[in-house]
Coordinates of C-alpha atoms in Angstrom, one line a residue:
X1 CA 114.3 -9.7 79.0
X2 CA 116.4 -7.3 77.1
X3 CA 119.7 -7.6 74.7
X4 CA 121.1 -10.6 75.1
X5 CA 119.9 -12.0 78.6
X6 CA 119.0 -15.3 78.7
X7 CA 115.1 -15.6 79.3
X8 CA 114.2 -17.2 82.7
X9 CA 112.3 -20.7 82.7
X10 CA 109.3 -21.1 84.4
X11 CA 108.1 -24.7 85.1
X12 CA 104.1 -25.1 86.2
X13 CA 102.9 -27.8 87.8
X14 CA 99.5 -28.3 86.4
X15 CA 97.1 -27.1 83.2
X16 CA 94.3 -26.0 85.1
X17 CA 92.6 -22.5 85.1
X18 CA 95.3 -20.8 87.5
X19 CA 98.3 -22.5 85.7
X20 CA 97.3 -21.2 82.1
X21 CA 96.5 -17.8 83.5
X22 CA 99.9 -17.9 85.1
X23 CA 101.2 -19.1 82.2
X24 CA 100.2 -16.9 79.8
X25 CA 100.7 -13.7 82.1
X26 CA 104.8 -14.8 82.2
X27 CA 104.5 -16.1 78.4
X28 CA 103.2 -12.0 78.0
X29 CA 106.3 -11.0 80.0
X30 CA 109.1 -12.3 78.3
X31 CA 109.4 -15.5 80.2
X32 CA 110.2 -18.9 78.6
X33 CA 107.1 -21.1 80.5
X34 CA 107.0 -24.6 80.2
X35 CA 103.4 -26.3 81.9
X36 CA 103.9 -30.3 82.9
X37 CA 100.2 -31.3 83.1
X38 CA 99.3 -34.7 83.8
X39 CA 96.3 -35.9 81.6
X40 CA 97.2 -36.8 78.0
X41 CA 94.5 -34.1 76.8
X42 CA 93.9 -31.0 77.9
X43 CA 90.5 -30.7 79.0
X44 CA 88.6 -29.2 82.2
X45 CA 85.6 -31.3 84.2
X46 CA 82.3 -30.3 82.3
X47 CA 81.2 -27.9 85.2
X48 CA 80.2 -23.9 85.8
X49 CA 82.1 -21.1 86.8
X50 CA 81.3 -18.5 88.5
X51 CA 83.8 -15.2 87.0
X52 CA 83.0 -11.7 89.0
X53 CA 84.2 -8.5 87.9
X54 CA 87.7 -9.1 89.8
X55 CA 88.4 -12.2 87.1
X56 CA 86.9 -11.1 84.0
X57 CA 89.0 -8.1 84.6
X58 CA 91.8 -10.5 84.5
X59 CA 90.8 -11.7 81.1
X60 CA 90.6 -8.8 79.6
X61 CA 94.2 -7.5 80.7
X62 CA 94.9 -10.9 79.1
X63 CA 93.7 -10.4 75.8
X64 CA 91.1 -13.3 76.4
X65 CA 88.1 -11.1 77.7
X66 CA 86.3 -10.8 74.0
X67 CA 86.8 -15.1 73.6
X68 CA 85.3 -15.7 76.8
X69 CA 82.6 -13.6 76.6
X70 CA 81.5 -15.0 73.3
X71 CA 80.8 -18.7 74.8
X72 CA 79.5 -17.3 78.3
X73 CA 76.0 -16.1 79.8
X74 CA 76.4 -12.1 81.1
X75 CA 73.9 -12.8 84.2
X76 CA 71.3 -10.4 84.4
X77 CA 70.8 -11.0 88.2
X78 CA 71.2 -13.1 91.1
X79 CA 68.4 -14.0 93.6
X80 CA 67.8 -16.1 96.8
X81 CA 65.2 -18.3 96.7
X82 CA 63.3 -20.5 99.8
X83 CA 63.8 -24.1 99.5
X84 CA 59.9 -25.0 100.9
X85 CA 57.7 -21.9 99.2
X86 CA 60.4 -20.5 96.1
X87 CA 59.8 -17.4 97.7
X88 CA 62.3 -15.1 95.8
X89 CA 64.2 -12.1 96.8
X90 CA 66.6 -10.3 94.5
X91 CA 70.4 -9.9 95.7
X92 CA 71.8 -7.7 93.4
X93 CA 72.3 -7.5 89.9
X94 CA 75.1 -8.4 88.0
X95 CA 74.4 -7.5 84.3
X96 CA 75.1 -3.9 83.7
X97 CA 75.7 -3.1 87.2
X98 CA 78.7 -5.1 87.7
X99 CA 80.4 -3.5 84.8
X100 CA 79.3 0.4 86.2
X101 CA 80.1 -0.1 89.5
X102 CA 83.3 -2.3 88.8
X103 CA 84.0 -2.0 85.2
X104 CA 83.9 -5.7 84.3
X105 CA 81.1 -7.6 83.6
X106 CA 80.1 -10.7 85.9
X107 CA 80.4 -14.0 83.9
X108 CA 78.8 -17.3 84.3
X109 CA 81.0 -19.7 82.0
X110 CA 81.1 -23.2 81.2
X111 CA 84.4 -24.7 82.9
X112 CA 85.8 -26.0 79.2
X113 CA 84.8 -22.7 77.5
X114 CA 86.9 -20.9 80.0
X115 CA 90.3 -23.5 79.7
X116 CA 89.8 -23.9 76.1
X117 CA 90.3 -19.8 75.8
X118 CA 93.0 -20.0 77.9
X119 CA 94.9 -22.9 76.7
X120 CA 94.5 -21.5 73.0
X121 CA 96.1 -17.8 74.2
X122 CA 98.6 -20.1 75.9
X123 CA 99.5 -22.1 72.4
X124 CA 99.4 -19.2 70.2
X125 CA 101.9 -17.7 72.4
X126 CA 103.7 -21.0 72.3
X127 CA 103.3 -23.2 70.5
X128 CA 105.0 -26.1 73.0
X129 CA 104.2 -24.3 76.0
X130 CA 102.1 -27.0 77.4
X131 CA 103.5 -30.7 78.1
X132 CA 100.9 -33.1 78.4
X133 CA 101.0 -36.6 79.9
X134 CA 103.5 -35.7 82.2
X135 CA 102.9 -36.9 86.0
X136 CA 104.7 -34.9 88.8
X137 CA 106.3 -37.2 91.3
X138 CA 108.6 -35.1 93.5
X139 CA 111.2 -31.9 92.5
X140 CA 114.4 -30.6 94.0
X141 CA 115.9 -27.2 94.0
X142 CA 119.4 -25.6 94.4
X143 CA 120.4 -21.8 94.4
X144 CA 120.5 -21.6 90.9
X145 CA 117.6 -23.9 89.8
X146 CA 114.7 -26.6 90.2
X147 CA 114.4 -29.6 88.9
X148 CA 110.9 -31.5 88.1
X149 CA 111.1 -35.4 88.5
X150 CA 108.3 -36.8 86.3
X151 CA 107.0 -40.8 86.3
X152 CA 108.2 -41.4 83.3
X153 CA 111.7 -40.9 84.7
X154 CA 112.6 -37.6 82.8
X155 CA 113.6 -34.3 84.3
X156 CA 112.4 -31.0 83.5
X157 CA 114.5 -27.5 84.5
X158 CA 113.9 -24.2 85.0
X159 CA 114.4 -21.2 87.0
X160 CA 111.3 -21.1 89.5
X161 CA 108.4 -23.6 89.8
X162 CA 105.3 -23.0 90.7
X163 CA 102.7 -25.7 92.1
X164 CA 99.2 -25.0 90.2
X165 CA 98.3 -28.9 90.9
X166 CA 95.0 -27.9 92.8
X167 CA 94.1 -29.4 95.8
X168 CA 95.9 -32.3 95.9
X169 CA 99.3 -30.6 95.1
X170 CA 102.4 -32.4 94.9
X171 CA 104.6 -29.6 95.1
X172 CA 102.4 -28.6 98.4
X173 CA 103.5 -31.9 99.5
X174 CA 107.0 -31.6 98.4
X175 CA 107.2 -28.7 100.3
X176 CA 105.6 -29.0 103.8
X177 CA 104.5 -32.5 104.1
X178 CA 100.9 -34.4 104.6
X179 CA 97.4 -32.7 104.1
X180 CA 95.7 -31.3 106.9
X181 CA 92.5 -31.7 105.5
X182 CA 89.5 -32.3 107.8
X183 CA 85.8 -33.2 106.5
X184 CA 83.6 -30.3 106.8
X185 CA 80.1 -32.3 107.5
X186 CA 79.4 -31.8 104.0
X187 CA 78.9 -33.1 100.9
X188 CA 78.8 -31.5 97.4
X189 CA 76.4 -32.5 93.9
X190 CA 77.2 -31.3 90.7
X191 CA 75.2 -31.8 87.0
X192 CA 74.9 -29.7 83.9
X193 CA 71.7 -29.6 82.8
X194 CA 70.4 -28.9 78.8
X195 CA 68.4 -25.8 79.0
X196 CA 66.0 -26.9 76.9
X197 CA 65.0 -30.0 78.9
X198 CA 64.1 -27.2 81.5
X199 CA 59.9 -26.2 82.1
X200 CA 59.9 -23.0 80.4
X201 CA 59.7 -20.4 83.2
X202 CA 63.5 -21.5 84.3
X203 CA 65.1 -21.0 81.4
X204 CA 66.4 -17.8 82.5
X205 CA 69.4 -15.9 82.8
X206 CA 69.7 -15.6 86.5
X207 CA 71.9 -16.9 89.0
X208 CA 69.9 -18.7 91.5
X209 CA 70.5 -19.7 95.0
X210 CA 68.1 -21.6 96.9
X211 CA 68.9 -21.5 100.7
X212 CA 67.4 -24.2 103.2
X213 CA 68.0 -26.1 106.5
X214 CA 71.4 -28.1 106.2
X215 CA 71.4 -27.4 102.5
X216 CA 71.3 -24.8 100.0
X217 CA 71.5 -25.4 96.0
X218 CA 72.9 -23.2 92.7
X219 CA 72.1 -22.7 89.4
X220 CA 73.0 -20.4 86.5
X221 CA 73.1 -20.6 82.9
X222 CA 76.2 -21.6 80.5
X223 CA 77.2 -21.7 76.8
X224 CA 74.9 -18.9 75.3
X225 CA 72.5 -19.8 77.7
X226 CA 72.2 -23.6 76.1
X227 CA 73.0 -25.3 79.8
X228 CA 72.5 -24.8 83.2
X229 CA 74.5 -25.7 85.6
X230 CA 73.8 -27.3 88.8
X231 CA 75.4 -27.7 92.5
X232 CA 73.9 -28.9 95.7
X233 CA 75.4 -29.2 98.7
X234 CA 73.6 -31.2 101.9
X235 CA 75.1 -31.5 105.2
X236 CA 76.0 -35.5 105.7
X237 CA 78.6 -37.1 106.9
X238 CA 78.4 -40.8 105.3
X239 CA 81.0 -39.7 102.3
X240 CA 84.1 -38.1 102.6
X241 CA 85.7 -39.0 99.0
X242 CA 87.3 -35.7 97.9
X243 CA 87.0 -36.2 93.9
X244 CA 85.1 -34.3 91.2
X245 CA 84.7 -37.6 89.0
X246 CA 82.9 -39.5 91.6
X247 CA 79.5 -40.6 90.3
X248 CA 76.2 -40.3 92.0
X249 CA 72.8 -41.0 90.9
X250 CA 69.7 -39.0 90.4
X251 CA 68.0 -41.1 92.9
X252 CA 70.7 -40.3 95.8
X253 CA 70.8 -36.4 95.0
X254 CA 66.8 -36.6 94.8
X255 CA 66.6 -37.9 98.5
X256 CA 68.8 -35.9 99.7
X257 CA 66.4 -32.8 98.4
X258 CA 63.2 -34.8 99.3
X259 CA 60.6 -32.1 100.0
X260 CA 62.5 -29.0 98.1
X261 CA 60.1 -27.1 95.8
X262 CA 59.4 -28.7 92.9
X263 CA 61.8 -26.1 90.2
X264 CA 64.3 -28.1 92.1
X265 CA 63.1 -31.5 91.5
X266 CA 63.0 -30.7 87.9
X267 CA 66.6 -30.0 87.7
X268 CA 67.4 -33.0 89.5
X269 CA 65.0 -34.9 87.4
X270 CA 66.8 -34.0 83.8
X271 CA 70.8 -34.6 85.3
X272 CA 71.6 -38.1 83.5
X273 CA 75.1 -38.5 85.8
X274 CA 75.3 -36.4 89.1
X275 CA 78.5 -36.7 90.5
X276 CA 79.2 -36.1 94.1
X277 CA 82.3 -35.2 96.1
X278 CA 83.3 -34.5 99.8
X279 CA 83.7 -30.9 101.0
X280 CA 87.3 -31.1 103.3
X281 CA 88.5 -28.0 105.4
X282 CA 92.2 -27.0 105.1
X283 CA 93.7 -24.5 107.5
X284 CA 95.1 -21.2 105.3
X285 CA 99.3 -22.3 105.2
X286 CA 101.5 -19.9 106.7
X287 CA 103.7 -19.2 103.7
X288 CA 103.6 -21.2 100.3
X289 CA 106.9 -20.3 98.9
X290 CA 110.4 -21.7 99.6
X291 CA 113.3 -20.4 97.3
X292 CA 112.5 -20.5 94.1
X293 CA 109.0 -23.1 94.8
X294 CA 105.6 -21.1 95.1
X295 CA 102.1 -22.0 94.7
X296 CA 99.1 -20.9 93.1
X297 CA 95.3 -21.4 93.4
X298 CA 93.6 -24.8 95.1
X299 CA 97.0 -25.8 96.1
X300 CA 97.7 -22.9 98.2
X301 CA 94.4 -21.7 99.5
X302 CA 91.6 -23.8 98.9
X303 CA 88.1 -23.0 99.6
X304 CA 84.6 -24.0 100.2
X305 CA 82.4 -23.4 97.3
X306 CA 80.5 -20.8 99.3
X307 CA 81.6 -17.5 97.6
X308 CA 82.2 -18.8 94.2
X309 CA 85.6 -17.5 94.1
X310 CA 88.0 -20.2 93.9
X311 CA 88.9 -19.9 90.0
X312 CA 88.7 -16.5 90.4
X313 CA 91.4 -16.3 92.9
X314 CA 93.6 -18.7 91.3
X315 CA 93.4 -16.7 87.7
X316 CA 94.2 -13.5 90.3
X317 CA 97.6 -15.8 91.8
X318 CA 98.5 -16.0 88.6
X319 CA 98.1 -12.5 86.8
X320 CA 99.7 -11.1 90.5
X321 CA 102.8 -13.9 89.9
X322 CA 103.7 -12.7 86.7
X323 CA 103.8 -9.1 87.6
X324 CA 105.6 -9.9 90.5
X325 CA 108.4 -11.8 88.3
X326 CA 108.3 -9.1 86.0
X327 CA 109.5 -7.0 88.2
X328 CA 112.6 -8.5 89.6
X329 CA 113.5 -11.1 87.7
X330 CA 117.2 -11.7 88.8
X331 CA 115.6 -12.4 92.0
X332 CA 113.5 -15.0 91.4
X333 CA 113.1 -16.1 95.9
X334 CA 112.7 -12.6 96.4
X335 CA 109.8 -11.8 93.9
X336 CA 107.9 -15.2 94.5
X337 CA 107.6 -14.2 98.6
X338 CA 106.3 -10.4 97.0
X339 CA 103.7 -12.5 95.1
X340 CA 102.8 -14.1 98.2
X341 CA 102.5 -11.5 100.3
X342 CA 100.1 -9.8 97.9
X343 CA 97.8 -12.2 98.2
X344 CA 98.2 -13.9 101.6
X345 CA 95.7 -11.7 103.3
X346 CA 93.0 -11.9 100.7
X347 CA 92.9 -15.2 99.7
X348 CA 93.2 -16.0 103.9
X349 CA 90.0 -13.4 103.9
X350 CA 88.9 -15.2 101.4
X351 CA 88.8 -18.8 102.4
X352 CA 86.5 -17.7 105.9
X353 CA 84.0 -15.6 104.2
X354 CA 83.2 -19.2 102.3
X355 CA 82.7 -21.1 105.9
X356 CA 80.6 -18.2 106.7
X357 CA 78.4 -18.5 104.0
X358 CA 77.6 -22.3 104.3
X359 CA 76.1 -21.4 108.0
X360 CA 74.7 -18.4 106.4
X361 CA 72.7 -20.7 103.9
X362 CA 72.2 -23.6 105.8
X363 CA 70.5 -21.7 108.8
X364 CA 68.0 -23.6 110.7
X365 CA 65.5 -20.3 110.7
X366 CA 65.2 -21.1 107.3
X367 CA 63.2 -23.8 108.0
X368 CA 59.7 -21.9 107.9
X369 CA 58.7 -18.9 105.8
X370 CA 58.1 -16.6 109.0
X371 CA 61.4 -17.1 110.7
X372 CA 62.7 -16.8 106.6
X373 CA 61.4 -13.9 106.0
X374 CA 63.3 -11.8 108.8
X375 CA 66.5 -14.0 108.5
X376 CA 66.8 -13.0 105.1
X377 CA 66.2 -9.4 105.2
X378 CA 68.6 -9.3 108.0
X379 CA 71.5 -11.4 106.4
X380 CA 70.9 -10.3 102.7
X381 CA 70.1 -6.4 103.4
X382 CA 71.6 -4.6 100.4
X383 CA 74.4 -3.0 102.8
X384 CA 75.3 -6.3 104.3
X385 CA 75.3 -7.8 100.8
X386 CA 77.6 -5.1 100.2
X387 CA 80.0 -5.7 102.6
X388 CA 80.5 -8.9 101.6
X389 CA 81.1 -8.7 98.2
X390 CA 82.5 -5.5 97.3
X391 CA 85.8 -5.9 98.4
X392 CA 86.4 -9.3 96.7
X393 CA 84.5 -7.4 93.1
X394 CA 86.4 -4.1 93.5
X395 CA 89.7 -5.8 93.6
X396 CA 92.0 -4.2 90.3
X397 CA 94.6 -7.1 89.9
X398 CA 96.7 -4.8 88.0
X399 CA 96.9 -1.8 90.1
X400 CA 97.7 -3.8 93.8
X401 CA 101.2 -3.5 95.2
X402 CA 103.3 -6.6 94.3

């Protein structure tokens, strides 16, 4: 925004991990940003995060690389283990390996480690940036402008909006009417878990997943290694609440693990609150922008849990949204459709190569170490490993066409 032109207004919907990165990717830009984000303090669930070379690459361009990295765990692996024997077999590394074969390094972070780094850049950048305590009810737009309508009956303005409100979005609402949100027969449990409450030989820095009949579980360390986090995901159909604050307890998750080698029991043993939440299917929308309305992240393209890319792809939305702003900015409709078509077909991709995994891990020929044995070296041979994952860690956010 050169000379004397007035800087555009963006308005975000939401302080989340894709609404700071967008935020501070248009704040780098020249753009006047302005993020409405309902809680009255800014804080993310205490949960893990899985950040591939593709994100941290993201972070870095961002100038928030060096902070992240300083509270994360740098993985030195990641392995698949049987739910029955703990039979392990190594999937691929992602210490030093990540960053040689896709020159960023594979972070797992601690949910409020990674929004506490952001949401700093974001403040330092400005200061007011970030409106907290301020609920979304509806918006309207006109050729020149949107307007935000919040539930404390004031009005926010700006030149674009863009709906980072996860997967309950109002602005996905606003623009194309009711959820089409399906159960998926499945049902998700979450805990962090103090390291040191851990039997010795776990207290590693490996990702782990453990694959089984109708359920598969995940762990990996966080903050310097000081946590590990914890998800487990069972196949049941007797709760279909879709909320990340739902509490379980330790004596639900442990049933529905009953007879799962006994590293997992421990886990389960040392998680004071589990909380559980329903696992819904979405069908990938069409389009997500309309004038001068786009969104970002969960409330675009959400995704099973299966690929551990949903953060990731959200903090790509929003690097990808301020480029594409960037570069025509007196055509705000026009360069919000060029931000979604750069990442219609990817995130689409995306979103099915998650339902494919949960069949992948929940395979019934899991169910005994023989039939195990040949399903795994089948499904996790290095080459078909590799066609899975390396176009989703090769992608270079700032070099794609926008």
């Amino acid at each position: 925004m050169a000379g004397n032109e007035r800087r555009l207004r963006i308005l975000i919907a939401g302080g989340g991990l894709g609404g700071l990165t967008a935020a501070l990717a248009l704040l780098q830009r020249g753009f006047d940003v302005q993020v409405l984000e309902q809680a009255t303090e800014l804080r993310e669930v205490g949960a893990g995060v899985q950040i591939s070379a593709n994100g941290s690459r993201v972070l870095h361009a961002l100038g928030v690389g060096e902070a992240v990295e300083r509270e994360a765990c740098e993985a030195s692996g990641k392995e698949i283990r049987l739910w029955s024997s703990g039979q392990t077999w190594k999937l691929f590394d992602l210490g030093a390996e990540s960053v040689a074969r896709y020159g960023h390094p594979y972070y797992t972070v601690y949910r409020p480690d990674l929004h506490g780094a952001l949401a700093e850049a974001v403040r330092r950048a400005s200061p007011d940036a970030i409106r907290l305590d301020a609920r979304v009810t509806s918006f309207s737009q006109d050729a020149t402008c949107v307007t935000l309508h919040l539930a404390d009956g004031s009005e926010a303005k700006g030149d674009a909006l863009i709906g980072a409100d996860g997967i309950h979005s109002r602005i996905r609402f606003g623009l194309f009417g009711e959820d089409r949100a399906r159960f998926s027969g499945m049902l998700a449990w979450r805990g962090v878990i103090p390291m040191a409450a851990l039997p010795s030989h776990m207290r590693r820095m490996v990702a782990t997943n453990w694959i089984g009949p109708g359920r598969h579980v995940v762990h990996y360390p966080l903050h310097h290694g000081e946590l590990m986090n914890f998800v487990g995901i069972v196949e049941r159909s007797d709760w279909q609440v879709e909320s990340w604050t739902e509490r379980g307890t330790t004596e639900e998750l442990a049933a529905d693990f009953a007879g799962w080698h006994e590293d997992v029991q421990a886990m389960i043993r040392t998680i004071e609150v589990p909380y559980k939440w329903a696992l819904m299917l979405r069908p990938p929308l069409e389009r997500w922008t309309d004038g001068r309305v786009t969104l970002l992240g969960d409330a675009c393209h959400p995704t099973l849990p299966m690929m551990a890319q949903g953060a990731v792809q959200a903090i790509e939305d929003g690097f990808v949204l301020g480029r594409a702003l960037q570069m025509s900015p007196a055509d705000i409709p026009a360069a919000l459709l060029r931000y979604e078509e750069a990442r219609r077909e990817r995130t689409n991709r995306m979103v099915v190569a998650s339902a494919e995994n949960a069949a992948r891990f929940h395979n019934p020929a899991l169910a005994e170490a023989a039939g195990a044995q040949a399903y795994v070296d089948r499904e996790w041979a290095e080459e078909r490993v590799r066609e899975r994952y390396d176009w989703l860690f090769s992608y270079r956010v700032d070099e794609i066409a926008v």
